[in-house]
XYZ file of N, CA and C in Angstrom:
648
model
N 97.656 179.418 124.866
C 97.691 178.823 123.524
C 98.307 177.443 123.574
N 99.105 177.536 124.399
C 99.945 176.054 124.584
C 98.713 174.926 124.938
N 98.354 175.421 125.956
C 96.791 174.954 126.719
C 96.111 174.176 125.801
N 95.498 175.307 124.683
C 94.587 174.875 123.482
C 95.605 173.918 123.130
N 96.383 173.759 122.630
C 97.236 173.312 121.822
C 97.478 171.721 122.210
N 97.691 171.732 123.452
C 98.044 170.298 124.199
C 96.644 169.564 124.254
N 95.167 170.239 124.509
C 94.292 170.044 124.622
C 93.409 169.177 122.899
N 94.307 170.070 122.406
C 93.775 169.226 120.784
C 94.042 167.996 120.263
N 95.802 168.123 121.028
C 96.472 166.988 120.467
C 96.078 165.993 121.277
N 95.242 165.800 122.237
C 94.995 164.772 123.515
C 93.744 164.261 123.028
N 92.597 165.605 122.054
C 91.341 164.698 121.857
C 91.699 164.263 120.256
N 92.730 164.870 119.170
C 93.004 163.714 118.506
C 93.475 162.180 118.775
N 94.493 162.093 119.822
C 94.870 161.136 120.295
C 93.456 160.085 120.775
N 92.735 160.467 121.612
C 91.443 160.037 121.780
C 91.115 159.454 120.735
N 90.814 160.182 119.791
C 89.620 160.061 119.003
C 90.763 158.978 117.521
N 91.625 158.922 117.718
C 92.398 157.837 116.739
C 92.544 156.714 117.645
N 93.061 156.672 119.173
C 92.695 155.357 119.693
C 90.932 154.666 119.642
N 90.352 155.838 119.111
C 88.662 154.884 119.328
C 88.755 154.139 117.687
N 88.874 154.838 116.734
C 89.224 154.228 114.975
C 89.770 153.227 114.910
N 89.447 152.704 113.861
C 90.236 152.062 113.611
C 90.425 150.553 114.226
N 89.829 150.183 115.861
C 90.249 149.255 117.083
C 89.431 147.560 116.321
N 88.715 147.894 115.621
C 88.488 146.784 114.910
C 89.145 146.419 113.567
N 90.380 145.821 114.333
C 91.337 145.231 112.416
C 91.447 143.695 112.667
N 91.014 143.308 111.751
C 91.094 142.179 111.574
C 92.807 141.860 111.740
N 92.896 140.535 112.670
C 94.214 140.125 113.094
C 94.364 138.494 112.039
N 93.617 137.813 111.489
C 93.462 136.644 110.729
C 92.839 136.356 109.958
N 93.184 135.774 108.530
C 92.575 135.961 107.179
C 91.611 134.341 107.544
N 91.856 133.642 108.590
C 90.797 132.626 108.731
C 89.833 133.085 108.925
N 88.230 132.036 108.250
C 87.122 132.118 108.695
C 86.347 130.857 108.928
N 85.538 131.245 109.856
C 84.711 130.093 110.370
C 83.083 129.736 108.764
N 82.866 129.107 108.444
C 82.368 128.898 107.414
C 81.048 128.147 107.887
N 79.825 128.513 108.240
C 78.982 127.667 109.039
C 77.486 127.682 107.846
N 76.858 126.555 107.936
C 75.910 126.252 106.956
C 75.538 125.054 107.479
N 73.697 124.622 106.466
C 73.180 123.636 107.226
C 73.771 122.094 107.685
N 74.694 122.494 106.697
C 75.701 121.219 106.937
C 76.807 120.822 107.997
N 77.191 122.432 108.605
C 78.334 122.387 109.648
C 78.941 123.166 109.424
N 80.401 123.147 109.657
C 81.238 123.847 109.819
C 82.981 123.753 108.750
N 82.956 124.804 108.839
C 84.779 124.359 108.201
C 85.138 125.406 108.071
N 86.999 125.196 107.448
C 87.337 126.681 107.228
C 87.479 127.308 106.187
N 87.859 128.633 106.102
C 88.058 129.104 104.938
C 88.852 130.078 104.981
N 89.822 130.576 103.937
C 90.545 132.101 104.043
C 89.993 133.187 102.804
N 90.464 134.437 103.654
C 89.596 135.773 102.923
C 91.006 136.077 102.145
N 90.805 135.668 100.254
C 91.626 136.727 99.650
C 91.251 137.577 98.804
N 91.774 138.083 98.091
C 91.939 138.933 97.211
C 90.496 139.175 96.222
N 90.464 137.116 96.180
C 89.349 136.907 95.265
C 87.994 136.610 95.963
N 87.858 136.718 97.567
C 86.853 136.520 98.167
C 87.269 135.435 99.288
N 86.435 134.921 100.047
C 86.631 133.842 100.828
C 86.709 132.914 100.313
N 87.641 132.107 100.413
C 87.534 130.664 99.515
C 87.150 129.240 100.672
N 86.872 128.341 100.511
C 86.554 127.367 101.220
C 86.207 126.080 100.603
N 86.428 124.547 100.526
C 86.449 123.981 100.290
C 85.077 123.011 99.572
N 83.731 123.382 100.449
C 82.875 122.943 100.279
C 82.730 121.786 101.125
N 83.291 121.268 101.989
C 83.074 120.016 102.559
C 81.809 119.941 103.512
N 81.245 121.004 104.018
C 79.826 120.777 104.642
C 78.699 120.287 103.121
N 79.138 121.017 102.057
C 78.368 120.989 100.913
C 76.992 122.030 101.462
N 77.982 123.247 100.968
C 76.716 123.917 101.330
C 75.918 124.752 99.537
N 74.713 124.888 100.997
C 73.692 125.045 99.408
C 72.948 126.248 99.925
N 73.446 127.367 98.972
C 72.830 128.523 99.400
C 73.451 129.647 100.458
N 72.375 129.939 101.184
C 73.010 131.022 102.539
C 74.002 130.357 102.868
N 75.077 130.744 104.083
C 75.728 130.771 104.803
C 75.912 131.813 105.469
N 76.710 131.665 106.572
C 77.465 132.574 107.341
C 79.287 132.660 107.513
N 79.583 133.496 107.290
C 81.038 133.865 108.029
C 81.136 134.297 108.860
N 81.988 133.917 109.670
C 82.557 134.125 111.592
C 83.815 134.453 111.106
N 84.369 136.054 111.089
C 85.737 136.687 110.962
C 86.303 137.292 112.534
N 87.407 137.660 112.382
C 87.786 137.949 113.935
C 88.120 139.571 113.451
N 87.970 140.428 114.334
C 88.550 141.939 114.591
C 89.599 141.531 115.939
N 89.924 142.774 115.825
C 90.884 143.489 116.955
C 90.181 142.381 118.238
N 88.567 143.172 118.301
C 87.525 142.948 119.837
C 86.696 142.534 119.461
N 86.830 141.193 118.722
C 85.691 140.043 119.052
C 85.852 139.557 117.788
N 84.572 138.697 117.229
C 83.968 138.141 116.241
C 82.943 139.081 115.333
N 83.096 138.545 114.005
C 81.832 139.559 113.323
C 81.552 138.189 112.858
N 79.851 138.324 112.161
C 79.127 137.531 111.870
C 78.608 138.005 109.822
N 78.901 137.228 108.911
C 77.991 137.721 108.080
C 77.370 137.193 107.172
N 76.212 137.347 107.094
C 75.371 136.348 105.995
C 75.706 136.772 104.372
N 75.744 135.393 103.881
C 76.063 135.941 103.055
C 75.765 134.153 101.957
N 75.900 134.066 100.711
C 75.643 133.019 99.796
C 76.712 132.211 99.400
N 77.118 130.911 99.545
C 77.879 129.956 98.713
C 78.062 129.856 97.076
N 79.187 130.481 96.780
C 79.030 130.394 94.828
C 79.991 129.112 94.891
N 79.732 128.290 94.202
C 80.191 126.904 93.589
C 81.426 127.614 92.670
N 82.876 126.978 92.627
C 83.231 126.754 91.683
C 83.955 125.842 90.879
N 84.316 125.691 89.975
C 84.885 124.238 89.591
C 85.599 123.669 90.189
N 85.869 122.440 89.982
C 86.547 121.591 91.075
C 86.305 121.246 92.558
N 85.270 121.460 93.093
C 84.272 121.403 94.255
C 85.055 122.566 95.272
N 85.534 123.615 94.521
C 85.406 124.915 95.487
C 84.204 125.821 95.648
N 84.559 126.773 96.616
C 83.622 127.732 96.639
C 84.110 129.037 97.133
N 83.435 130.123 96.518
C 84.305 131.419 97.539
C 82.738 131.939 97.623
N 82.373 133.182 98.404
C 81.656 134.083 99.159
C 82.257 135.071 99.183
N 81.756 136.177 98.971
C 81.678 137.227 99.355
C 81.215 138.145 100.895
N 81.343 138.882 101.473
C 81.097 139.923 102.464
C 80.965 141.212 102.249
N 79.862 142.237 102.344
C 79.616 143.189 102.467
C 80.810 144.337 102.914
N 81.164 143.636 103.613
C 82.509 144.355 104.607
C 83.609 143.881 104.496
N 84.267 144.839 103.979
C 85.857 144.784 103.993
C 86.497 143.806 104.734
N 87.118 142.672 104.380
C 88.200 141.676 105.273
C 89.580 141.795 105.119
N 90.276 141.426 106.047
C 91.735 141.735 105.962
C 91.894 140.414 104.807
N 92.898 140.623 103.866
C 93.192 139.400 102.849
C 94.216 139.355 102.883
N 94.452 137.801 102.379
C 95.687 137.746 101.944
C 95.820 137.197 100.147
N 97.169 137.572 99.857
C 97.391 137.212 98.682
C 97.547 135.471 98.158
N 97.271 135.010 96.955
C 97.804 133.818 96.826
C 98.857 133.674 95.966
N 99.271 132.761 96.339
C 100.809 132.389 94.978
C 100.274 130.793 94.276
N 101.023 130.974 93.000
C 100.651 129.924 92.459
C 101.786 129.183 91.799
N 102.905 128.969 92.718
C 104.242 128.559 92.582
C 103.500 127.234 93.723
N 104.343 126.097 92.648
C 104.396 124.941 93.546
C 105.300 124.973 94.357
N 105.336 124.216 95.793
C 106.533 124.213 96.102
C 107.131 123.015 95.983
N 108.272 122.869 96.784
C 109.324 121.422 96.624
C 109.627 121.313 97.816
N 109.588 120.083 97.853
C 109.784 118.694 99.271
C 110.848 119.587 99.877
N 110.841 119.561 101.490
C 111.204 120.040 102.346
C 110.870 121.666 102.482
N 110.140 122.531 101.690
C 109.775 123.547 101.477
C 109.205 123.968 102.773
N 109.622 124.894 103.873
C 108.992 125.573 105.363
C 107.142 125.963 104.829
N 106.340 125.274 105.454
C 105.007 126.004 105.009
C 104.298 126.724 106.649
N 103.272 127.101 106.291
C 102.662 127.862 107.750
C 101.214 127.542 107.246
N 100.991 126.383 108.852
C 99.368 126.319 108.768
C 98.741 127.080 109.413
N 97.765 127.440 109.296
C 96.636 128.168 110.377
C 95.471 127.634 110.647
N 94.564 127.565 111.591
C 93.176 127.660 111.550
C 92.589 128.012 112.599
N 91.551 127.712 113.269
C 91.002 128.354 114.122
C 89.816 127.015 115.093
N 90.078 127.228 116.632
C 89.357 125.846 116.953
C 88.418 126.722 118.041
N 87.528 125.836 118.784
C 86.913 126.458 119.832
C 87.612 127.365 120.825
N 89.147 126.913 120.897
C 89.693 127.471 122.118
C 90.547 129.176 121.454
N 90.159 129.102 120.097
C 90.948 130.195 119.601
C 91.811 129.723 118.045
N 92.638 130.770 117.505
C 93.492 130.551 116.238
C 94.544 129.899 116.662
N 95.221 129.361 115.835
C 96.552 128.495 116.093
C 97.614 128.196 114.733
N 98.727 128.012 115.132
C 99.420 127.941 113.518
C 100.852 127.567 114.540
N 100.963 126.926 113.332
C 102.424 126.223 113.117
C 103.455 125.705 112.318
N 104.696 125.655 111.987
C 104.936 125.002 110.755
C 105.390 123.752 110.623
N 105.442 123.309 109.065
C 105.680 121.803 108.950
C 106.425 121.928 107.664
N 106.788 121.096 107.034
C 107.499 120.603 105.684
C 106.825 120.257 104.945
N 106.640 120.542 103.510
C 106.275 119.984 102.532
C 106.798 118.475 102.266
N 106.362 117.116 101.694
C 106.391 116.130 102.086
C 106.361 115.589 100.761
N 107.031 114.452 100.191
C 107.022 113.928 99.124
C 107.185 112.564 99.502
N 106.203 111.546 98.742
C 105.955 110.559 98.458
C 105.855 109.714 97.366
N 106.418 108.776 96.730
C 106.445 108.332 95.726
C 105.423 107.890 95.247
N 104.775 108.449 93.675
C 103.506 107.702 93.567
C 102.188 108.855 93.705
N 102.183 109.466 94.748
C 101.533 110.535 95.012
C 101.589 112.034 94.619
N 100.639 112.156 94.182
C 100.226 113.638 93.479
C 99.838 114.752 94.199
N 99.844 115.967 94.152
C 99.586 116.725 95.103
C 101.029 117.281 95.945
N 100.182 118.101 96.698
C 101.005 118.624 98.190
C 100.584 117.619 99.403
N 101.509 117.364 100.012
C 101.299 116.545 100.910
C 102.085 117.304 102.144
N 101.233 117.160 103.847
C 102.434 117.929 104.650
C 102.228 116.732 105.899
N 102.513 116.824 106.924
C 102.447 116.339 108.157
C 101.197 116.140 108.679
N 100.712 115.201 109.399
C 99.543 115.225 109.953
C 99.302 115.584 111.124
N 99.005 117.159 110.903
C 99.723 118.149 112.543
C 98.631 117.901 113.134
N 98.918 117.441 115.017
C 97.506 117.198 115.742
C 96.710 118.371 115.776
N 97.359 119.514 115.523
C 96.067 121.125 115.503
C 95.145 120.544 114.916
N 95.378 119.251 113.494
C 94.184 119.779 112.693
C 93.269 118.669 113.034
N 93.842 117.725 114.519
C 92.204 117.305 114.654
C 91.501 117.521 116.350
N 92.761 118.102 116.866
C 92.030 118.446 118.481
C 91.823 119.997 118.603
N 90.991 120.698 117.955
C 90.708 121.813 117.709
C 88.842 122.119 118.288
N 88.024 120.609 118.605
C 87.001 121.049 118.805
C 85.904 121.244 117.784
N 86.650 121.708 116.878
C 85.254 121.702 115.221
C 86.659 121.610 114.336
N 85.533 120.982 113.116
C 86.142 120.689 111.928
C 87.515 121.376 111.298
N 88.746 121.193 111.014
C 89.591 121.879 110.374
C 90.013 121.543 109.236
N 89.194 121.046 108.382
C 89.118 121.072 107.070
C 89.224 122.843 106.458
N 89.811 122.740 105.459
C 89.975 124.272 104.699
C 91.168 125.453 105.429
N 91.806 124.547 106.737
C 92.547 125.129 107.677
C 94.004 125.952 106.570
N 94.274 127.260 106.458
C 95.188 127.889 105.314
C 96.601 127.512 105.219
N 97.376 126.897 104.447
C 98.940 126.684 104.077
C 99.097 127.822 103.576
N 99.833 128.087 103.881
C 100.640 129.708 103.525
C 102.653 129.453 103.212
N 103.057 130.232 102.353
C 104.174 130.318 102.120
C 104.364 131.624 102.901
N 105.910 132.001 103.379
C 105.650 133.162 103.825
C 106.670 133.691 102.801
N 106.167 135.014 103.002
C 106.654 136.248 101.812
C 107.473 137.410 102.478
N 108.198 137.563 103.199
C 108.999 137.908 104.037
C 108.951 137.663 105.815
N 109.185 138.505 106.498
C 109.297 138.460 107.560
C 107.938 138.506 108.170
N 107.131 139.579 108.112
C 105.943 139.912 108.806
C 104.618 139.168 107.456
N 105.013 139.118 106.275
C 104.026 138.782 105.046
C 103.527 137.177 104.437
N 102.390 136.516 104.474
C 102.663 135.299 103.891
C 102.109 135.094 102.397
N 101.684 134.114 101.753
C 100.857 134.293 100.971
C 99.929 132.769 101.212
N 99.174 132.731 100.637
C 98.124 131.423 100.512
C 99.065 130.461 99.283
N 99.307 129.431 100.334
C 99.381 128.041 99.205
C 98.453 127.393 99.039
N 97.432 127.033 99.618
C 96.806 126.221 99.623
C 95.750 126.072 100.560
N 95.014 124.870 100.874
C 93.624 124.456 102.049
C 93.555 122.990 102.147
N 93.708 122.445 103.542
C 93.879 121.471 103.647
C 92.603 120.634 103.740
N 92.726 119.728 102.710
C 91.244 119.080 102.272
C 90.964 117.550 102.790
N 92.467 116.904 103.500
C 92.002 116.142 104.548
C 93.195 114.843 104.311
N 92.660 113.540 104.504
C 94.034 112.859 105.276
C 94.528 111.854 103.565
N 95.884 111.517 103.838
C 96.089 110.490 102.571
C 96.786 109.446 103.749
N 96.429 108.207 103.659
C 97.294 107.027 104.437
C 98.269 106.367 103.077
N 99.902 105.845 103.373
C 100.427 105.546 102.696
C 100.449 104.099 103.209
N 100.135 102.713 103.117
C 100.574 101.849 103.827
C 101.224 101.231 103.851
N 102.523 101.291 102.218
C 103.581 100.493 103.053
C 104.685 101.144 101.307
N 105.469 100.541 101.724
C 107.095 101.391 101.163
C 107.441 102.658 101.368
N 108.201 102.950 100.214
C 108.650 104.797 100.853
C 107.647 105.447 100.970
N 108.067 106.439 102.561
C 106.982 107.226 103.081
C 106.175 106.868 103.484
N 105.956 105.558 103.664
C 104.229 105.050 104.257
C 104.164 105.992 105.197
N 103.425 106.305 105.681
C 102.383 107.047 107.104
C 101.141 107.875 106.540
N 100.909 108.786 107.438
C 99.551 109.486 106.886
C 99.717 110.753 107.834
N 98.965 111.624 105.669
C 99.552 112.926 105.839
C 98.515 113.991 105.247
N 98.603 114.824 105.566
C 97.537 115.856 105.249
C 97.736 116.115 103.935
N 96.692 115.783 103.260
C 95.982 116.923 101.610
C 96.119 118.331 101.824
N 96.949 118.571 100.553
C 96.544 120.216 100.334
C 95.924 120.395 98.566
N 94.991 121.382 99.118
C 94.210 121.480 97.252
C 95.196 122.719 97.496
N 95.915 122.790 96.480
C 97.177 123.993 96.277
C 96.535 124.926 94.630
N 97.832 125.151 93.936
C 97.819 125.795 93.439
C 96.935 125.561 92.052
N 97.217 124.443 91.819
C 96.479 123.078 90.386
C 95.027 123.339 90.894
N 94.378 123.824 91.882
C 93.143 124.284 92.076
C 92.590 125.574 91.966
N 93.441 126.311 92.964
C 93.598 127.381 93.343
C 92.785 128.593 91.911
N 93.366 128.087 91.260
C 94.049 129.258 89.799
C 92.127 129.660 89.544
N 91.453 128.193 89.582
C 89.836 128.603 89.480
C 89.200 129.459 89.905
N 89.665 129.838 90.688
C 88.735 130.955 92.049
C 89.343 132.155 90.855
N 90.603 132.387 90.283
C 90.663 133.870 89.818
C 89.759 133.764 88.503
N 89.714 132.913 87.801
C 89.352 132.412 86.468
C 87.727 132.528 86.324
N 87.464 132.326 87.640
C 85.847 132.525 87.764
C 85.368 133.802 87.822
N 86.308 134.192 89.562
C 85.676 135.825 89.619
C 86.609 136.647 88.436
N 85.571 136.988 87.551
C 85.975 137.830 86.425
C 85.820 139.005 87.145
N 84.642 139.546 87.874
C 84.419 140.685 88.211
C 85.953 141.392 89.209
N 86.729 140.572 89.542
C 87.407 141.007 90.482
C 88.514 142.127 90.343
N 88.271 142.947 91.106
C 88.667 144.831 90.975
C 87.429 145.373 90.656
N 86.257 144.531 90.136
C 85.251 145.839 89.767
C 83.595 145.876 90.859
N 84.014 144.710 91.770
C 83.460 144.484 92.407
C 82.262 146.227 93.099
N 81.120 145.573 93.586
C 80.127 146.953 94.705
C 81.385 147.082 95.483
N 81.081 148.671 95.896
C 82.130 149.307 96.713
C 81.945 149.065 98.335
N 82.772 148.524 99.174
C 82.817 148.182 100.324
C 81.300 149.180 101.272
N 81.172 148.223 102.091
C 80.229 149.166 103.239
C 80.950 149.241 104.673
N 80.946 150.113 105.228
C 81.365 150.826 106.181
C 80.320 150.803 107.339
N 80.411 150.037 107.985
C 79.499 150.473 109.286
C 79.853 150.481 110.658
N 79.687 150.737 111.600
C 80.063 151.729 113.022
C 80.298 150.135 113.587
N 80.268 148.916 113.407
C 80.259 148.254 113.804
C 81.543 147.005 113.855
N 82.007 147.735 112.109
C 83.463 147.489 111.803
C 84.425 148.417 111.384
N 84.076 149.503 112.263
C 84.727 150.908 112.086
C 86.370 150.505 113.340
């Protein structure tokens, strides 16, 4: 009986290391259309992404699992302010957004994703006189990455292991001369952000996820 017994608990063990082995490890996505490339993050309210290829119509998303890449077709919805979010058939790991500004010297966490793999680092929120917006550092991730890192995710973090979405970095501001001159990365933050919930009305009542052996 012991026998049986040890024998069960070995092909549950089995059979929970095979489940499950595809989890998404990063709320980045690769955002590809006839226009190119950029990024985007998967929340709550869908993939959001900037629009900077200007895409029209189909697209694709490139998400990461555990063991590999998934691929999924899927349509560009426009929304105000030259955003866009998409949808996926299949469940994505998300993250939440906040819609608290932050303040100069504020710790932020970028992410994105280049040919050679994901990458992240942090920087300071940045204040400039005169200038509107979030402004952060002009971190070299976001231009020796290999493809575009436009839409690359600012995140606040929300405890230890948790972050949330501040923002998507929409590209460069040059200051050229008094306080702060240099040049520093755009973030479309929260003064944008708020559209994506305002639009998807449907959101919670959304078609019910699909399940397939492929993102099992």
């Amino acid at each position: 009986m012991r026998l049986h017994a040890l024998t069960a608990s070995l092909a549950l063990l089995a059979l929970s290391a095979c489940t499950g082995t595809k989890t998404l490890a990063d709320p980045t996505v690769v955002v590809r259309s006839a226009g190119g490339t950029e990024l985007g993050v998967a929340t709550d309210y869908g993939v959001i992404f900037l629009g900077a290829t200007r895409p029209a119509g189909s697209i694709e998303l490139e998400s990461w699992f555990g063991d590999g890449p998934n691929i999924e077709p899927t349509v560009a919805e426009p929304v105000e302010g030259d955003l866009y979010v998409a949808e996926t058939e299949i469940r994505l790991a998300t993250v939440p957004m906040t819609f608290v500004e932050p303040a100069p010297g504020d710790v932020v966490v970028v992410r994105g994703r280049g040919v050679q793999g994901p990458w992240q680092v942090e920087t300071l929120v940045r204040s400039v006189p005169g200038i509107e917006g979030i402004l952060i550092d002009l971190l070299p991730e976001l231009s020796d990455q290999g493809q575009d890192q436009t839409g690359a995710g600012v995140f606040l973090r929300d405890g230890a292991e948790s972050m949330r979405l501040l923002g998507m970095v929409s590209g460069q501001v040059e200051v050229l001369e008094g306080e702060g001159a240099g040049t520093y990365a755009a973030v479309v933050g929260p003064r944008d952000l708020w559209r994506v919930v305002v639009h998807r009305k449907d959101q919670g009542r959304r078609r019910p996820w699909v399940y397939r052996e492929d993102t099992m």
